mmCIF file of C-alpha atoms in Angstrom:
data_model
loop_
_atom_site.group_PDB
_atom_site.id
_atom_site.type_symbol
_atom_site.label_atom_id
_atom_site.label_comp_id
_atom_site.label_asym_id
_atom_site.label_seq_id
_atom_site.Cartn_x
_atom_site.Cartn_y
_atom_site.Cartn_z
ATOM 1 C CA UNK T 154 -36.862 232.947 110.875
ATOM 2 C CA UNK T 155 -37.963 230.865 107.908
ATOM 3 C CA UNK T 156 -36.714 227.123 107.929
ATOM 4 C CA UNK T 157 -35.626 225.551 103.829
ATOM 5 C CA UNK T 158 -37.588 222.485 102.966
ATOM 6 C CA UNK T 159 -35.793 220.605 100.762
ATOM 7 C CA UNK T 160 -37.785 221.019 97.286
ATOM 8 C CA UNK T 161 -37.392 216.415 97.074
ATOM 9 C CA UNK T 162 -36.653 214.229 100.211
ATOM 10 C CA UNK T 163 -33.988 211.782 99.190
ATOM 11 C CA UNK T 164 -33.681 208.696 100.751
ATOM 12 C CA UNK T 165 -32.119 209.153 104.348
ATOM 13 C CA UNK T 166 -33.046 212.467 104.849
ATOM 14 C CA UNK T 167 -34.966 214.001 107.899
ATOM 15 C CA UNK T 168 -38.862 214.512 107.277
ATOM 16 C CA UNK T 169 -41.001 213.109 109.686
ATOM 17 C CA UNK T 170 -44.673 213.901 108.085
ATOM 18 C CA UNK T 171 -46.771 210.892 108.862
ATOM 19 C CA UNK T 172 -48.351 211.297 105.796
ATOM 20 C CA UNK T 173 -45.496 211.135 104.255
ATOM 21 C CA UNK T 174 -44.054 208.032 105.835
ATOM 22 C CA UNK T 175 -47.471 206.699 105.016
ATOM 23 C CA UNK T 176 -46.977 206.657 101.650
ATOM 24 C CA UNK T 177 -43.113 205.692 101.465
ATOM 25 C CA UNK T 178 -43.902 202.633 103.455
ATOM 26 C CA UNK T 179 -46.065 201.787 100.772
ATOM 27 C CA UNK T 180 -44.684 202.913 97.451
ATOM 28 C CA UNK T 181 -41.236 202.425 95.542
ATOM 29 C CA UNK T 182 -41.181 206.141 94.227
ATOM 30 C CA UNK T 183 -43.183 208.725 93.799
ATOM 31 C CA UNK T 184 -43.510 212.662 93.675
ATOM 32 C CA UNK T 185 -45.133 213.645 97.181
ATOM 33 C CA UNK T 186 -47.119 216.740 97.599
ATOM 34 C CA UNK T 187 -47.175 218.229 101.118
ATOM 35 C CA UNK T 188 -49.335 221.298 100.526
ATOM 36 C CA UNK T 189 -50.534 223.345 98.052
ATOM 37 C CA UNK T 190 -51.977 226.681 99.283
ATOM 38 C CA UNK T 191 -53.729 229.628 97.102
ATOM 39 C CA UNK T 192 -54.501 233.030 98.915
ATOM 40 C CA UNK T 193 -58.469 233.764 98.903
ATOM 41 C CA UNK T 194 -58.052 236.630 96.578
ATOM 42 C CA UNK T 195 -56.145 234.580 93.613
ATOM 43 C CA UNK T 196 -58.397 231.490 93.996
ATOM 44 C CA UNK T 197 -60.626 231.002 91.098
ATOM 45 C CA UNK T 198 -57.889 231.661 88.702
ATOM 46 C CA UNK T 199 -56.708 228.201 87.657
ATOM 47 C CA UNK T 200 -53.367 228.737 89.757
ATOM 48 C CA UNK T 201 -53.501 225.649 91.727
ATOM 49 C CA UNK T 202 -54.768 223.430 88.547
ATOM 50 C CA UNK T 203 -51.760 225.201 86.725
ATOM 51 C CA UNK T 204 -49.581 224.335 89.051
ATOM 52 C CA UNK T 205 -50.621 220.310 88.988
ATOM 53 C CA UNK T 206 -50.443 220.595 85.747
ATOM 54 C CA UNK T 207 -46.439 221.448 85.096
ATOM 55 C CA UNK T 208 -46.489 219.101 88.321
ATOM 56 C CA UNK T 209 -47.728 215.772 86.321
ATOM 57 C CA UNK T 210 -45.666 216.993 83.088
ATOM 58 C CA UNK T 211 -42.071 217.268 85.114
ATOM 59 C CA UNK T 212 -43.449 214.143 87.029
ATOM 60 C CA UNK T 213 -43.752 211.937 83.981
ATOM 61 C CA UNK T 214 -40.721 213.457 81.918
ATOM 62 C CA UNK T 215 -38.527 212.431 84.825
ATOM 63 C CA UNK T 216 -40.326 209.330 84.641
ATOM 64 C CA UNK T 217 -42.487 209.377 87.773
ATOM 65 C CA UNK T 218 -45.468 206.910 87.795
ATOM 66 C CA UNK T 219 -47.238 208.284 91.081
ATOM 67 C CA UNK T 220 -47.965 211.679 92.233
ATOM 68 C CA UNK T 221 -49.649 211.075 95.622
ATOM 69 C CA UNK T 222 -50.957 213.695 98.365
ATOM 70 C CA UNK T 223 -53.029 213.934 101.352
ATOM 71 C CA UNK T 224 -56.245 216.211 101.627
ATOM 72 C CA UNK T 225 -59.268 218.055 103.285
ATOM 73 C CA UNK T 226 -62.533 217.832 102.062
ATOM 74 C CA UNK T 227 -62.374 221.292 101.090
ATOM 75 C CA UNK T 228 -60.241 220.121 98.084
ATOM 76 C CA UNK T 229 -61.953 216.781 97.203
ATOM 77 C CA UNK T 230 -63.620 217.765 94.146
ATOM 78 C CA UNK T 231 -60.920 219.869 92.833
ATOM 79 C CA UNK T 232 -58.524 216.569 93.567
ATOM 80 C CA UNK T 233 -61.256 214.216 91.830
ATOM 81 C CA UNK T 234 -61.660 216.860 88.857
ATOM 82 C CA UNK T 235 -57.656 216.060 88.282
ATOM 83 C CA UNK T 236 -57.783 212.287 88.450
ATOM 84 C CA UNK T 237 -57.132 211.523 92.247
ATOM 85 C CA UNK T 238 -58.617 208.220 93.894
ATOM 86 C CA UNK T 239 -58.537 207.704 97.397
ATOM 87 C CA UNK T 240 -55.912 204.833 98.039
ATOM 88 C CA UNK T 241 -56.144 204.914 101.872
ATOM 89 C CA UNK T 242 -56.609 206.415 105.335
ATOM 90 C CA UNK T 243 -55.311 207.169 108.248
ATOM 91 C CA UNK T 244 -55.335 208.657 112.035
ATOM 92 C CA UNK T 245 -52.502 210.940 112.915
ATOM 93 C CA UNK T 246 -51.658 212.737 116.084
ATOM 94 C CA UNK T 247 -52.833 210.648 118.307
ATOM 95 C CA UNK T 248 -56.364 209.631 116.741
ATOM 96 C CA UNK T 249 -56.992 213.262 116.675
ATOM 97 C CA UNK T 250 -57.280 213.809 112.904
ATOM 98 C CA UNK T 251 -58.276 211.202 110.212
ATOM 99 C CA UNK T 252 -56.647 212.100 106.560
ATOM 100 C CA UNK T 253 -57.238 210.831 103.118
ATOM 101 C CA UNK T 254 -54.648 209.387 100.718
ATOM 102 C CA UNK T 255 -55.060 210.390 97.275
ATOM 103 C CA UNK T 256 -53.251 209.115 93.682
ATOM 104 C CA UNK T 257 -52.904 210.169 90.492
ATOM 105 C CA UNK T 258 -50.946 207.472 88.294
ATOM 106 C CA UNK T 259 -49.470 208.859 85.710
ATOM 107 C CA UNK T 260 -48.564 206.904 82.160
ATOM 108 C CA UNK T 261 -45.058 206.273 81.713
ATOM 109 C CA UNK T 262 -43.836 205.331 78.814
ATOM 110 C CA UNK T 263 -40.204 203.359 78.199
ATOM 111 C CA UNK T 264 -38.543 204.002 75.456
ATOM 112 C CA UNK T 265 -35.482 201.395 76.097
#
């Protein structure tokens, strides 16, 4: 049985990710992404970067300044390549895994 996530989290609603409670103790608003995941025979395609891509473009037409995310080393130069810095750490589960915050700020413009 597959369980819907919600495609945004809304103030008030259920998600208990300590990553993201991480971040929404610490930001205002921002776009959150959980996980991104490409199966090892359509890596190397430019999927994922696509993906980012429309990511940061719906991000800043809706006026977004931060799209933030937490990652493995396995992605840290792909991450970098796309503008993320590090903006903090943390130990989850107990001290049983340390994670890395990444940002990407995004430029929004006002037109008011």
């Amino acid at each position: 049985m597959s369980r819907r996530v919600p495609s945004r989290v809304r103030s008030g609603w259920p998600y208990d990710s300590p990553n993201f409670l991480w971040f929404r103790a610490r930001y205002r608003r921002f776009v959150y992404v959980d996980r991104i995941a490409v199966a090892p025979s359509a890596r190397g395609r430019g999927l994922a970067r696509r993906l980012y891509d429309d990511l940061f473009a719906e991000t800043h037409r809706r006026g977004h300044a931060h799209v933030v995310c937490e990652v493995n080393p396995a992605s840290d130069a792909f991450h970098a390549a796309l503008g993320f810095v590090e903006v903090g750490r943390a130990s989850i589960h107990d001290n049983r895994k340390t994670v890395r915050y990444l940002q990407r700020t995004l430029v929004v413009t006002s037109f008011r």
